[in-house]
Amino acid sequence: MFPADLKRAFADVLKAKQEGQAALERARGESASLSANLANAARVLEGNPALMNLPFDAVALDLQQNAGNTLVLGLPALCR
């Protein structure tokens, strides 16, 4: 028989170990999901390079509409 304090200490250690393992498994799952999403995004962008301009186009349009002025942008030429 172990004293009650020692039993609680063992239980606390075991609980902490189990919680750590659960957190590690969650992190691994999130990492795998993120990697899969990034790979999918890369495949989509590879097939449709014009999609890269969509966020920029949306911001430029919003700036132009809200400012009420002409928006002039200097963009580098895309080389292939």
JSON list of C-alpha atoms in Angstrom, two decimals:
[
{"chain": "A", "resi": 1, "resn": "MET", "atom": "CA", "xyz": [0.00, 0.00, 0.00]},
{"chain": "A", "resi": 2, "resn": "PHE", "atom": "CA", "xyz": [1.21, 3.48, -0.93]},
{"chain": "A", "resi": 3, "resn": "PRO", "atom": "CA", "xyz": [0.37, 6.58, 1.09]},
{"chain": "A", "resi": 4, "resn": "ALA", "atom": "CA", "xyz": [-2.47, 8.74, -0.27]},
{"chain": "A", "resi": 5, "resn": "ASP", "atom": "CA", "xyz": [-0.11, 11.60, -1.15]},
{"chain": "A", "resi": 6, "resn": "LEU", "atom": "CA", "xyz": [2.06, 9.29, -3.23]},
{"chain": "A", "resi": 7, "resn": "LYS", "atom": "CA", "xyz": [-0.99, 7.82, -4.98]},
{"chain": "A", "resi": 8, "resn": "ARG", "atom": "CA", "xyz": [-2.16, 11.34, -5.88]},
{"chain": "A", "resi": 9, "resn": "ALA", "atom": "CA", "xyz": [1.29, 12.23, -7.15]},
{"chain": "A", "resi": 10, "resn": "PHE", "atom": "CA", "xyz": [1.37, 9.11, -9.36]},
{"chain": "A", "resi": 11, "resn": "ALA", "atom": "CA", "xyz": [-2.14, 9.90, -10.63]},
{"chain": "A", "resi": 12, "resn": "ASP", "atom": "CA", "xyz": [-1.13, 13.49, -11.40]},
{"chain": "A", "resi": 13, "resn": "VAL", "atom": "CA", "xyz": [1.93, 12.34, -13.32]},
{"chain": "A", "resi": 14, "resn": "LEU", "atom": "CA", "xyz": [-0.12, 9.81, -15.28]},
{"chain": "A", "resi": 15, "resn": "LYS", "atom": "CA", "xyz": [-2.79, 12.41, -16.07]},
{"chain": "A", "resi": 16, "resn": "ALA", "atom": "CA", "xyz": [-0.18, 14.92, -17.23]},
{"chain": "A", "resi": 17, "resn": "LYS", "atom": "CA", "xyz": [1.43, 12.27, -19.42]},
{"chain": "A", "resi": 18, "resn": "GLN", "atom": "CA", "xyz": [-1.92, 11.37, -20.99]},
{"chain": "A", "resi": 19, "resn": "GLU", "atom": "CA", "xyz": [-2.77, 15.03, -21.60]},
{"chain": "A", "resi": 20, "resn": "GLY", "atom": "CA", "xyz": [0.64, 15.56, -23.17]},
{"chain": "A", "resi": 21, "resn": "GLN", "atom": "CA", "xyz": [0.14, 12.59, -25.49]},
{"chain": "A", "resi": 22, "resn": "ALA", "atom": "CA", "xyz": [-3.31, 13.88, -26.46]},
{"chain": "A", "resi": 23, "resn": "ALA", "atom": "CA", "xyz": [-1.91, 17.35, -27.19]},
{"chain": "A", "resi": 24, "resn": "LEU", "atom": "CA", "xyz": [0.85, 15.81, -29.29]},
{"chain": "A", "resi": 25, "resn": "GLU", "atom": "CA", "xyz": [-1.65, 13.78, -31.32]},
{"chain": "A", "resi": 26, "resn": "ARG", "atom": "CA", "xyz": [-3.81, 16.87, -31.87]},
{"chain": "A", "resi": 27, "resn": "ALA", "atom": "CA", "xyz": [-0.76, 18.83, -33.04]},
{"chain": "A", "resi": 28, "resn": "ARG", "atom": "CA", "xyz": [0.25, 16.02, -35.41]},
{"chain": "A", "resi": 29, "resn": "GLY", "atom": "CA", "xyz": [-3.26, 15.93, -36.87]},
{"chain": "A", "resi": 30, "resn": "GLU", "atom": "CA", "xyz": [-3.33, 19.70, -37.32]},
{"chain": "A", "resi": 31, "resn": "SER", "atom": "CA", "xyz": [0.09, 19.62, -38.95]},
{"chain": "A", "resi": 32, "resn": "ALA", "atom": "CA", "xyz": [-0.96, 16.85, -41.35]},
{"chain": "A", "resi": 33, "resn": "SER", "atom": "CA", "xyz": [-4.14, 18.74, -42.21]},
{"chain": "A", "resi": 34, "resn": "LEU", "atom": "CA", "xyz": [-2.22, 21.98, -42.83]},
{"chain": "A", "resi": 35, "resn": "SER", "atom": "CA", "xyz": [0.29, 20.16, -45.03]},
{"chain": "A", "resi": 36, "resn": "ALA", "atom": "CA", "xyz": [-2.51, 18.60, -47.07]},
{"chain": "A", "resi": 37, "resn": "ASN", "atom": "CA", "xyz": [-4.24, 21.97, -47.47]},
{"chain": "A", "resi": 38, "resn": "LEU", "atom": "CA", "xyz": [-1.02, 23.66, -48.58]},
{"chain": "A", "resi": 39, "resn": "ALA", "atom": "CA", "xyz": [-0.29, 20.89, -51.08]},
{"chain": "A", "resi": 40, "resn": "ASN", "atom": "CA", "xyz": [-3.81, 21.20, -52.47]},
{"chain": "A", "resi": 41, "resn": "ALA", "atom": "CA", "xyz": [-3.47, 24.97, -52.75]},
{"chain": "A", "resi": 42, "resn": "ALA", "atom": "CA", "xyz": [-0.15, 24.55, -54.56]},
{"chain": "A", "resi": 43, "resn": "ARG", "atom": "CA", "xyz": [-1.77, 22.17, -57.08]},
{"chain": "A", "resi": 44, "resn": "VAL", "atom": "CA", "xyz": [-4.65, 24.59, -57.68]},
{"chain": "A", "resi": 45, "resn": "LEU", "atom": "CA", "xyz": [-2.29, 27.54, -58.15]},
{"chain": "A", "resi": 46, "resn": "GLU", "atom": "CA", "xyz": [-0.04, 25.54, -60.44]},
{"chain": "A", "resi": 47, "resn": "GLY", "atom": "CA", "xyz": [-2.97, 24.88, -62.74]},
{"chain": "A", "resi": 48, "resn": "ASN", "atom": "CA", "xyz": [-4.35, 28.44, -62.47]},
{"chain": "A", "resi": 49, "resn": "PRO", "atom": "CA", "xyz": [-1.54, 30.96, -61.89]},
{"chain": "A", "resi": 50, "resn": "ALA", "atom": "CA", "xyz": [-3.93, 33.90, -62.39]},
{"chain": "A", "resi": 51, "resn": "LEU", "atom": "CA", "xyz": [-5.49, 33.04, -59.01]},
{"chain": "A", "resi": 52, "resn": "MET", "atom": "CA", "xyz": [-2.43, 34.56, -57.35]},
{"chain": "A", "resi": 53, "resn": "ASN", "atom": "CA", "xyz": [-3.68, 38.01, -58.42]},
{"chain": "A", "resi": 54, "resn": "LEU", "atom": "CA", "xyz": [-7.15, 37.74, -56.88]},
{"chain": "A", "resi": 55, "resn": "PRO", "atom": "CA", "xyz": [-6.31, 39.05, -53.39]},
{"chain": "A", "resi": 56, "resn": "PHE", "atom": "CA", "xyz": [-4.27, 41.89, -54.88]},
{"chain": "A", "resi": 57, "resn": "ASP", "atom": "CA", "xyz": [-7.03, 42.76, -57.34]},
{"chain": "A", "resi": 58, "resn": "ALA", "atom": "CA", "xyz": [-9.61, 42.87, -54.56]},
{"chain": "A", "resi": 59, "resn": "VAL", "atom": "CA", "xyz": [-7.47, 45.18, -52.41]},
{"chain": "A", "resi": 60, "resn": "ALA", "atom": "CA", "xyz": [-6.66, 47.45, -55.35]},
{"chain": "A", "resi": 61, "resn": "LEU", "atom": "CA", "xyz": [-10.32, 47.72, -56.30]},
{"chain": "A", "resi": 62, "resn": "ASP", "atom": "CA", "xyz": [-11.30, 48.49, -52.71]},
{"chain": "A", "resi": 63, "resn": "LEU", "atom": "CA", "xyz": [-8.62, 51.17, -52.43]},
{"chain": "A", "resi": 64, "resn": "GLN", "atom": "CA", "xyz": [-9.70, 52.76, -55.68]},
{"chain": "A", "resi": 65, "resn": "GLN", "atom": "CA", "xyz": [-13.41, 52.76, -54.78]},
{"chain": "A", "resi": 66, "resn": "ASN", "atom": "CA", "xyz": [-12.91, 54.08, -51.25]},
{"chain": "A", "resi": 67, "resn": "ALA", "atom": "CA", "xyz": [-10.41, 56.77, -52.21]},
{"chain": "A", "resi": 68, "resn": "GLY", "atom": "CA", "xyz": [-12.42, 58.04, -55.14]},
{"chain": "A", "resi": 69, "resn": "ASN", "atom": "CA", "xyz": [-9.17, 58.73, -56.97]},
{"chain": "A", "resi": 70, "resn": "THR", "atom": "CA", "xyz": [-7.29, 57.01, -59.73]},
{"chain": "A", "resi": 71, "resn": "LEU", "atom": "CA", "xyz": [-5.03, 54.25, -58.49]},
{"chain": "A", "resi": 72, "resn": "VAL", "atom": "CA", "xyz": [-1.74, 53.88, -60.37]},
{"chain": "A", "resi": 73, "resn": "LEU", "atom": "CA", "xyz": [0.31, 50.77, -59.74]},
{"chain": "A", "resi": 74, "resn": "GLY", "atom": "CA", "xyz": [3.74, 49.78, -60.95]},
{"chain": "A", "resi": 75, "resn": "LEU", "atom": "CA", "xyz": [3.94, 46.03, -61.33]},
{"chain": "A", "resi": 76, "resn": "PRO", "atom": "CA", "xyz": [6.92, 43.97, -62.41]},
{"chain": "A", "resi": 77, "resn": "ALA", "atom": "CA", "xyz": [6.57, 42.06, -65.67]},
{"chain": "A", "resi": 78, "resn": "LEU", "atom": "CA", "xyz": [6.10, 38.32, -65.23]},
{"chain": "A", "resi": 79, "resn": "CYS", "atom": "CA", "xyz": [8.85, 36.41, -67.01]},
{"chain": "A", "resi": 80, "resn": "ARG", "atom": "CA", "xyz": [8.50, 32.85, -68.13]}
]
